[in-house]
Amino acid sequence: MAFITINKAHFFHNLDLLSARAGGKTKLMAVLKDNAYGHDLRLMAELASEYGLLRAAVKNIEEAESIADLFEEVLVLVDHPTSRKLSPSISLAAHSLEALQALPTGTSIHLSLDTGMHRNGIKEEQIEEALALIHAKKLQLKGVFTHFRGADEFSSEFFWQRANFERGKKRIKALEAHYSLPHIAFHCCNSAGLLRTYSLGDDDYARPGIAMYGYTTLNPLIATYDLKPVLSLWAEKLSTRVLKKGERVGYGSVYEAHEDEIISTYDIGYGDGFFRFDGFKPVKMADGSFTKGRMSMDSFCLGGDAQKVCMFDDANPLAEQFNTISYEIITKLYPALKHVII
Ligand SMILES: *Cc1c(COP(=O)(O)O)cnc(C)c1O
């Protein structure tokens, strides 16, 4: 059966690198959203907790509840206000004044500031109104954060947004006494932000995702890092046959044998979250061999008769071939695939 391996040493290596940059393990909030970018949420949360990380961020409440026991705090990044009773470690990102209105009294929240991405968050001019609302509704303001639209790009945008965040931060701090707010955690850096900045300043922590898993889209002109990919995808052989000269394999009969050859079918297809290839541009496996023919929903073909094959241990070449980013290659993988720690 097809499986995914998770390299624990690589994960810890990446966490060493990131925590050194952030100023310690307590300065990281591990982004484990979307099934930990396809790596298996519970498994990666356990490893992150074993490493000593205290905080995590996830996509929705369901993900948060499944790891709430492992961290001091679990932040839900993208879910809707709910009246459901949440575990005490869970807080919800509030992305608008409407969301603040809709949240039930007592909910723990992190207020999201729009510093230029215009995807989510309140505007700087809405800070006073938001704090008044939080106070009136007795919401528990645990943190304030923002997100960068291009921290990985070779441009000054990161610095512009960061300056905007600093201004918002000052405005909030000036109102701390008035609303007798408890300690608020400020955070803004994703992986690229953390990897390009010299200091978190007085931010409480960074929120890296992709770099923990061994990747970055940071422009190499800014900096390069020795990150190590954590996930490998393995397929196992279903059957083997001889393809006679002139015979063709698979849908569309795209691949033709130019001489008699042994060919085998493996148990991963686009139904498992691997990008579908049409057979005209073969995909290179980790051992350098190339796929033969078109990918099916649940299988694909390779020459030879090896029992199992590593489809990739580095998502970057695939991202390039499929005109996407490493994030998508790993996040799309089907959650039901077996995950094994090595
Ligand atoms: C996904 C996400 C992150 C992590 O981003 P990476 O580029 O993977 O480090 C951080 N913050 C928010 C709000 C996110 O949505």
PDB file of C-alpha atoms in Angstrom, residues 8-234:
ATOM      1  CA  LYS A   8      11.854  13.270  12.156  1.00  0.00           C
ATOM      2  CA  ALA A   9      15.548  14.253  12.052  1.00  0.00           C
ATOM      3  CA  HIS A  10      14.855  16.596   9.130  1.00  0.00           C
ATOM      4  CA  PHE A  11      11.873  18.130  10.925  1.00  0.00           C
ATOM      5  CA  PHE A  12      13.938  18.764  14.061  1.00  0.00           C
ATOM      6  CA  HIS A  13      16.785  20.146  11.930  1.00  0.00           C
ATOM      7  CA  ASN A  14      14.396  22.684  10.381  1.00  0.00           C
ATOM      8  CA  LEU A  15      12.980  23.556  13.807  1.00  0.00           C
ATOM      9  CA  ASP A  16      16.527  24.083  15.150  1.00  0.00           C
ATOM     10  CA  LEU A  17      17.200  26.502  12.313  1.00  0.00           C
ATOM     11  CA  LEU A  18      13.912  28.379  12.755  1.00  0.00           C
ATOM     12  CA  SER A  19      14.036  28.580  16.531  1.00  0.00           C
ATOM     13  CA  ALA A  20      17.624  29.869  16.362  1.00  0.00           C
ATOM     14  CA  ARG A  21      16.449  32.653  14.057  1.00  0.00           C
ATOM     15  CA  ALA A  22      13.406  33.468  16.157  1.00  0.00           C
ATOM     16  CA  GLY A  23      15.317  33.505  19.455  1.00  0.00           C
ATOM     17  CA  GLY A  24      14.166  30.226  20.989  1.00  0.00           C
ATOM     18  CA  LYS A  25      11.534  27.521  20.859  1.00  0.00           C
ATOM     19  CA  THR A  26       9.004  29.709  22.671  1.00  0.00           C
ATOM     20  CA  LYS A  27       9.212  32.181  19.784  1.00  0.00           C
ATOM     21  CA  LEU A  28       7.531  29.865  17.284  1.00  0.00           C
ATOM     22  CA  MET A  29       3.892  29.137  16.609  1.00  0.00           C
ATOM     23  CA  ALA A  30       3.923  26.037  14.386  1.00  0.00           C
ATOM     24  CA  VAL A  31       1.539  26.378  11.447  1.00  0.00           C
ATOM     25  CA  LEU A  32      -0.069  22.941  11.128  1.00  0.00           C
ATOM     26  CA  LYS A  33      -3.053  23.910   8.996  1.00  0.00           C
ATOM     27  CA  ASP A  34      -4.479  21.683   6.274  1.00  0.00           C
ATOM     28  CA  ASN A  35      -3.422  18.420   7.842  1.00  0.00           C
ATOM     29  CA  ALA A  36       0.025  19.903   8.566  1.00  0.00           C
ATOM     30  CA  TYR A  37       0.537  20.709   4.864  1.00  0.00           C
ATOM     31  CA  GLY A  38      -0.319  17.106   4.010  1.00  0.00           C
ATOM     32  CA  HIS A  39       2.077  15.601   6.577  1.00  0.00           C
ATOM     33  CA  ASP A  40      -0.635  14.371   9.025  1.00  0.00           C
ATOM     34  CA  LEU A  41      -1.826  16.819  11.631  1.00  0.00           C
ATOM     35  CA  ARG A  42      -1.802  14.670  14.769  1.00  0.00           C
ATOM     36  CA  LEU A  43       1.564  13.103  13.970  1.00  0.00           C
ATOM     37  CA  MET A  44       3.276  16.450  13.256  1.00  0.00           C
ATOM     38  CA  ALA A  45       1.630  18.085  16.281  1.00  0.00           C
ATOM     39  CA  GLU A  46       3.028  15.334  18.487  1.00  0.00           C
ATOM     40  CA  LEU A  47       6.502  15.814  17.026  1.00  0.00           C
ATOM     41  CA  ALA A  48       6.292  19.615  17.390  1.00  0.00           C
ATOM     42  CA  SER A  49       5.192  19.217  20.991  1.00  0.00           C
ATOM     43  CA  GLU A  50       7.954  16.677  21.672  1.00  0.00           C
ATOM     44  CA  TYR A  51      10.440  19.197  20.269  1.00  0.00           C
ATOM     45  CA  GLY A  52       9.200  21.746  22.781  1.00  0.00           C
ATOM     46  CA  LEU A  53       6.953  24.055  20.787  1.00  0.00           C
ATOM     47  CA  LEU A  54       4.098  25.512  22.844  1.00  0.00           C
ATOM     48  CA  ARG A  55       1.813  26.941  20.176  1.00  0.00           C
ATOM     49  CA  ALA A  56       0.226  25.904  16.918  1.00  0.00           C
ATOM     50  CA  ALA A  57      -2.038  27.402  14.274  1.00  0.00           C
ATOM     51  CA  VAL A  58      -4.513  25.379  12.222  1.00  0.00           C
ATOM     52  CA  LYS A  59      -7.202  25.884   9.589  1.00  0.00           C
ATOM     53  CA  ASN A  60     -10.456  25.182  11.450  1.00  0.00           C
ATOM     54  CA  ILE A  61     -12.011  24.240  14.773  1.00  0.00           C
ATOM     55  CA  GLU A  62     -12.070  20.559  13.921  1.00  0.00           C
ATOM     56  CA  GLU A  63      -8.300  20.568  13.375  1.00  0.00           C
ATOM     57  CA  ALA A  64      -7.807  22.608  16.571  1.00  0.00           C
ATOM     58  CA  GLU A  65      -9.832  20.196  18.725  1.00  0.00           C
ATOM     59  CA  SER A  66      -7.797  17.243  17.466  1.00  0.00           C
ATOM     60  CA  ILE A  67      -4.538  18.699  18.871  1.00  0.00           C
ATOM     61  CA  ALA A  68      -5.820  20.995  21.648  1.00  0.00           C
ATOM     62  CA  ASP A  69      -4.330  18.704  24.330  1.00  0.00           C
ATOM     63  CA  LEU A  70      -0.778  19.114  23.008  1.00  0.00           C
ATOM     64  CA  PHE A  71      -0.236  22.884  23.167  1.00  0.00           C
ATOM     65  CA  GLU A  72      -0.712  25.876  25.446  1.00  0.00           C
ATOM     66  CA  GLU A  73      -2.477  27.585  22.605  1.00  0.00           C
ATOM     67  CA  VAL A  74      -3.977  26.567  19.282  1.00  0.00           C
ATOM     68  CA  LEU A  75      -5.059  29.385  16.965  1.00  0.00           C
ATOM     69  CA  VAL A  76      -7.735  28.745  14.360  1.00  0.00           C
ATOM     70  CA  LEU A  77      -6.874  30.803  11.275  1.00  0.00           C
ATOM     71  CA  VAL A  78      -9.868  30.365   9.005  1.00  0.00           C
ATOM     72  CA  ASP A  79     -13.168  29.339  10.510  1.00  0.00           C
ATOM     73  CA  HIS A  80     -16.491  31.006  11.210  1.00  0.00           C
ATOM     74  CA  PRO A  81     -17.716  32.312  14.570  1.00  0.00           C
ATOM     75  CA  THR A  82     -19.350  29.528  16.542  1.00  0.00           C
ATOM     76  CA  SER A  83     -21.388  29.111  19.696  1.00  0.00           C
ATOM     77  CA  ARG A  84     -19.880  25.662  20.198  1.00  0.00           C
ATOM     78  CA  LYS A  85     -17.931  25.280  23.447  1.00  0.00           C
ATOM     79  CA  LEU A  86     -14.225  25.107  22.646  1.00  0.00           C
ATOM     80  CA  SER A  87     -11.323  23.526  24.529  1.00  0.00           C
ATOM     81  CA  PRO A  88      -9.623  26.153  26.728  1.00  0.00           C
ATOM     82  CA  SER A  89      -6.414  26.238  24.661  1.00  0.00           C
ATOM     83  CA  ILE A  90      -8.247  27.234  21.454  1.00  0.00           C
ATOM     84  CA  SER A  91      -8.559  30.784  20.175  1.00  0.00           C
ATOM     85  CA  LEU A  92     -10.096  32.050  16.971  1.00  0.00           C
ATOM     86  CA  ALA A  93      -8.714  34.567  14.508  1.00  0.00           C
ATOM     87  CA  ALA A  94     -11.146  37.496  14.140  1.00  0.00           C
ATOM     88  CA  HIS A  95     -10.804  38.955  10.656  1.00  0.00           C
ATOM     89  CA  SER A  96     -13.380  41.748  10.682  1.00  0.00           C
ATOM     90  CA  LEU A  97     -15.650  43.893  12.858  1.00  0.00           C
ATOM     91  CA  GLU A  98     -18.540  41.682  11.731  1.00  0.00           C
ATOM     92  CA  ALA A  99     -16.713  38.632  13.065  1.00  0.00           C
ATOM     93  CA  LEU A 100     -16.210  40.393  16.419  1.00  0.00           C
ATOM     94  CA  GLN A 101     -19.952  41.116  16.505  1.00  0.00           C
ATOM     95  CA  ALA A 102     -20.790  37.490  15.774  1.00  0.00           C
ATOM     96  CA  LEU A 103     -18.458  35.873  18.328  1.00  0.00           C
ATOM     97  CA  PRO A 104     -20.037  34.717  21.599  1.00  0.00           C
ATOM     98  CA  THR A 105     -19.003  36.448  24.848  1.00  0.00           C
ATOM     99  CA  GLY A 106     -15.881  35.012  26.408  1.00  0.00           C
ATOM    100  CA  THR A 107     -14.351  33.633  23.192  1.00  0.00           C
ATOM    101  CA  SER A 108     -10.548  33.833  23.065  1.00  0.00           C
ATOM    102  CA  ILE A 109      -9.452  35.665  19.956  1.00  0.00           C
ATOM    103  CA  HIS A 110      -6.495  36.948  17.983  1.00  0.00           C
ATOM    104  CA  LEU A 111      -7.390  40.132  16.152  1.00  0.00           C
ATOM    105  CA  SER A 112      -6.233  40.204  12.560  1.00  0.00           C
ATOM    106  CA  LEU A 113      -4.916  43.511  11.165  1.00  0.00           C
ATOM    107  CA  ASP A 114      -4.921  44.330   7.471  1.00  0.00           C
ATOM    108  CA  THR A 115      -1.524  45.872   6.858  1.00  0.00           C
ATOM    109  CA  GLY A 116      -1.653  45.755   3.068  1.00  0.00           C
ATOM    110  CA  MET A 117      -2.608  42.289   1.877  1.00  0.00           C
ATOM    111  CA  HIS A 118      -6.330  43.186   1.883  1.00  0.00           C
ATOM    112  CA  ARG A 119      -7.307  39.550   2.257  1.00  0.00           C
ATOM    113  CA  ASN A 120      -8.436  39.704   5.866  1.00  0.00           C
ATOM    114  CA  GLY A 121      -8.254  41.819   8.992  1.00  0.00           C
ATOM    115  CA  ILE A 122      -9.444  45.176  10.247  1.00  0.00           C
ATOM    116  CA  LYS A 123      -8.007  48.467   9.016  1.00  0.00           C
ATOM    117  CA  GLU A 124      -5.802  50.604  11.212  1.00  0.00           C
ATOM    118  CA  GLU A 125      -8.603  53.195  11.520  1.00  0.00           C
ATOM    119  CA  GLN A 126     -10.901  50.506  12.939  1.00  0.00           C
ATOM    120  CA  ILE A 127      -8.650  49.651  15.891  1.00  0.00           C
ATOM    121  CA  GLU A 128     -10.468  51.866  18.420  1.00  0.00           C
ATOM    122  CA  GLU A 129     -13.848  50.538  17.352  1.00  0.00           C
ATOM    123  CA  ALA A 130     -12.592  46.942  17.485  1.00  0.00           C
ATOM    124  CA  LEU A 131     -11.141  47.307  20.983  1.00  0.00           C
ATOM    125  CA  ALA A 132     -14.345  48.931  22.227  1.00  0.00           C
ATOM    126  CA  LEU A 133     -16.321  46.051  20.767  1.00  0.00           C
ATOM    127  CA  ILE A 134     -14.005  43.461  22.274  1.00  0.00           C
ATOM    128  CA  HIS A 135     -14.393  45.168  25.642  1.00  0.00           C
ATOM    129  CA  ALA A 136     -18.176  45.469  25.405  1.00  0.00           C
ATOM    130  CA  LYS A 137     -18.586  41.860  24.332  1.00  0.00           C
ATOM    131  CA  LYS A 138     -16.073  40.585  26.903  1.00  0.00           C
ATOM    132  CA  LEU A 139     -14.039  38.749  24.285  1.00  0.00           C
ATOM    133  CA  GLN A 140     -10.616  37.629  25.472  1.00  0.00           C
ATOM    134  CA  LEU A 141      -8.004  39.354  23.331  1.00  0.00           C
ATOM    135  CA  LYS A 142      -5.019  36.989  23.406  1.00  0.00           C
ATOM    136  CA  GLY A 143      -3.170  38.244  20.367  1.00  0.00           C
ATOM    137  CA  VAL A 144      -2.941  40.632  17.432  1.00  0.00           C
ATOM    138  CA  PHE A 145      -1.422  39.600  14.131  1.00  0.00           C
ATOM    139  CA  THR A 146      -1.038  40.321  10.448  1.00  0.00           C
ATOM    140  CA  HIS A 147       0.056  38.410   7.356  1.00  0.00           C
ATOM    141  CA  PHE A 148       2.439  39.404   4.535  1.00  0.00           C
ATOM    142  CA  ARG A 149       1.486  39.252   0.890  1.00  0.00           C
ATOM    143  CA  GLY A 150       4.996  38.936  -0.473  1.00  0.00           C
ATOM    144  CA  ALA A 151       7.581  38.320   2.256  1.00  0.00           C
ATOM    145  CA  ASP A 152       9.348  35.879  -0.084  1.00  0.00           C
ATOM    146  CA  GLU A 153       9.705  38.418  -2.898  1.00  0.00           C
ATOM    147  CA  PHE A 154      12.674  40.600  -3.710  1.00  0.00           C
ATOM    148  CA  SER A 155      10.911  43.854  -2.955  1.00  0.00           C
ATOM    149  CA  SER A 156      10.402  46.304  -0.106  1.00  0.00           C
ATOM    150  CA  GLU A 157       6.794  45.264   0.515  1.00  0.00           C
ATOM    151  CA  PHE A 158       7.687  43.200   3.550  1.00  0.00           C
ATOM    152  CA  PHE A 159       9.203  46.280   5.228  1.00  0.00           C
ATOM    153  CA  TRP A 160       6.229  48.456   4.254  1.00  0.00           C
ATOM    154  CA  GLN A 161       3.726  46.024   5.780  1.00  0.00           C
ATOM    155  CA  ARG A 162       5.874  45.536   8.839  1.00  0.00           C
ATOM    156  CA  ALA A 163       5.978  49.284   9.432  1.00  0.00           C
ATOM    157  CA  ASN A 164       2.195  49.347   9.109  1.00  0.00           C
ATOM    158  CA  PHE A 165       1.960  46.568  11.691  1.00  0.00           C
ATOM    159  CA  GLU A 166       4.230  48.479  14.062  1.00  0.00           C
ATOM    160  CA  ARG A 167       1.958  51.526  13.799  1.00  0.00           C
ATOM    161  CA  GLY A 168      -1.108  49.402  14.551  1.00  0.00           C
ATOM    162  CA  LYS A 169       0.711  47.805  17.461  1.00  0.00           C
ATOM    163  CA  LYS A 170       1.521  51.230  18.969  1.00  0.00           C
ATOM    164  CA  ARG A 171      -2.086  52.299  18.631  1.00  0.00           C
ATOM    165  CA  ILE A 172      -3.249  49.164  20.462  1.00  0.00           C
ATOM    166  CA  LYS A 173      -0.602  49.476  23.181  1.00  0.00           C
ATOM    167  CA  ALA A 174      -1.696  53.078  23.797  1.00  0.00           C
ATOM    168  CA  LEU A 175      -5.185  51.767  24.621  1.00  0.00           C
ATOM    169  CA  GLU A 176      -4.021  48.870  26.813  1.00  0.00           C
ATOM    170  CA  ALA A 177      -4.522  50.728  30.079  1.00  0.00           C
ATOM    171  CA  HIS A 178      -7.843  52.238  29.045  1.00  0.00           C
ATOM    172  CA  TYR A 179      -9.348  48.815  28.409  1.00  0.00           C
ATOM    173  CA  SER A 180      -7.203  47.121  31.100  1.00  0.00           C
ATOM    174  CA  LEU A 181      -6.106  44.548  28.555  1.00  0.00           C
ATOM    175  CA  PRO A 182      -3.998  41.583  29.690  1.00  0.00           C
ATOM    176  CA  HIS A 183      -0.769  40.718  27.856  1.00  0.00           C
ATOM    177  CA  ILE A 184      -1.370  40.651  24.121  1.00  0.00           C
ATOM    178  CA  ALA A 185       0.851  38.483  21.912  1.00  0.00           C
ATOM    179  CA  PHE A 186       1.870  40.244  18.697  1.00  0.00           C
ATOM    180  CA  HIS A 187       2.954  38.164  15.721  1.00  0.00           C
ATOM    181  CA  CYS A 188       3.398  38.687  11.993  1.00  0.00           C
ATOM    182  CA  CYS A 189       6.226  36.657  10.403  1.00  0.00           C
ATOM    183  CA  ASN A 190       5.473  33.593   8.289  1.00  0.00           C
ATOM    184  CA  SER A 191       8.413  31.432   7.140  1.00  0.00           C
ATOM    185  CA  ALA A 192       9.699  33.909   4.570  1.00  0.00           C
ATOM    186  CA  GLY A 193       9.338  36.822   7.001  1.00  0.00           C
ATOM    187  CA  LEU A 194      11.274  34.960   9.684  1.00  0.00           C
ATOM    188  CA  LEU A 195      13.977  33.846   7.243  1.00  0.00           C
ATOM    189  CA  ARG A 196      14.597  37.344   5.904  1.00  0.00           C
ATOM    190  CA  THR A 197      14.361  39.442   9.051  1.00  0.00           C
ATOM    191  CA  TYR A 198      17.233  40.123  11.417  1.00  0.00           C
ATOM    192  CA  SER A 199      14.992  40.314  14.441  1.00  0.00           C
ATOM    193  CA  LEU A 200      11.413  39.723  15.494  1.00  0.00           C
ATOM    194  CA  GLY A 201      11.627  43.080  17.271  1.00  0.00           C
ATOM    195  CA  ASP A 202       9.249  43.035  20.195  1.00  0.00           C
ATOM    196  CA  ASP A 203       6.930  40.523  18.513  1.00  0.00           C
ATOM    197  CA  ASP A 204       6.136  37.596  20.775  1.00  0.00           C
ATOM    198  CA  TYR A 205       6.638  34.924  18.147  1.00  0.00           C
ATOM    199  CA  ALA A 206       6.695  34.018  14.433  1.00  0.00           C
ATOM    200  CA  ARG A 207       4.258  31.722  12.586  1.00  0.00           C
ATOM    201  CA  PRO A 208       6.319  29.535  10.237  1.00  0.00           C
ATOM    202  CA  GLY A 209       4.649  26.847   8.149  1.00  0.00           C
ATOM    203  CA  ILE A 210       6.391  25.745   4.964  1.00  0.00           C
ATOM    204  CA  ALA A 211       9.962  26.099   6.289  1.00  0.00           C
ATOM    205  CA  MET A 212       9.270  23.575   9.068  1.00  0.00           C
ATOM    206  CA  TYR A 213       8.494  21.066   6.338  1.00  0.00           C
ATOM    207  CA  GLY A 214      11.761  21.852   4.560  1.00  0.00           C
ATOM    208  CA  TYR A 215      10.818  24.362   1.867  1.00  0.00           C
ATOM    209  CA  THR A 216      10.930  28.055   1.174  1.00  0.00           C
ATOM    210  CA  THR A 217       9.901  30.236  -1.726  1.00  0.00           C
ATOM    211  CA  LEU A 218      12.140  33.028  -0.427  1.00  0.00           C
ATOM    212  CA  ASN A 219      13.967  34.667  -3.309  1.00  0.00           C
ATOM    213  CA  PRO A 220      17.521  33.245  -3.132  1.00  0.00           C
ATOM    214  CA  LEU A 221      18.931  36.739  -3.676  1.00  0.00           C
ATOM    215  CA  ILE A 222      17.683  37.548  -0.166  1.00  0.00           C
ATOM    216  CA  ALA A 223      19.073  34.461   1.571  1.00  0.00           C
ATOM    217  CA  THR A 224      19.391  30.697   1.202  1.00  0.00           C
ATOM    218  CA  TYR A 225      19.040  28.088   3.925  1.00  0.00           C
ATOM    219  CA  ASP A 226      19.843  24.453   4.442  1.00  0.00           C
ATOM    220  CA  LEU A 227      16.255  23.307   4.965  1.00  0.00           C
ATOM    221  CA  LYS A 228      15.557  19.586   4.620  1.00  0.00           C
ATOM    222  CA  PRO A 229      12.307  18.222   3.144  1.00  0.00           C
ATOM    223  CA  VAL A 230      10.469  16.121   5.724  1.00  0.00           C
ATOM    224  CA  LEU A 231       8.005  14.175   3.561  1.00  0.00           C
ATOM    225  CA  SER A 232       8.601  11.447   0.984  1.00  0.00           C
ATOM    226  CA  LEU A 233       5.865   9.748  -1.026  1.00  0.00           C
ATOM    227  CA  TRP A 234       6.167   6.026  -1.772  1.00  0.00           C
TER     228      TRP A 234
END
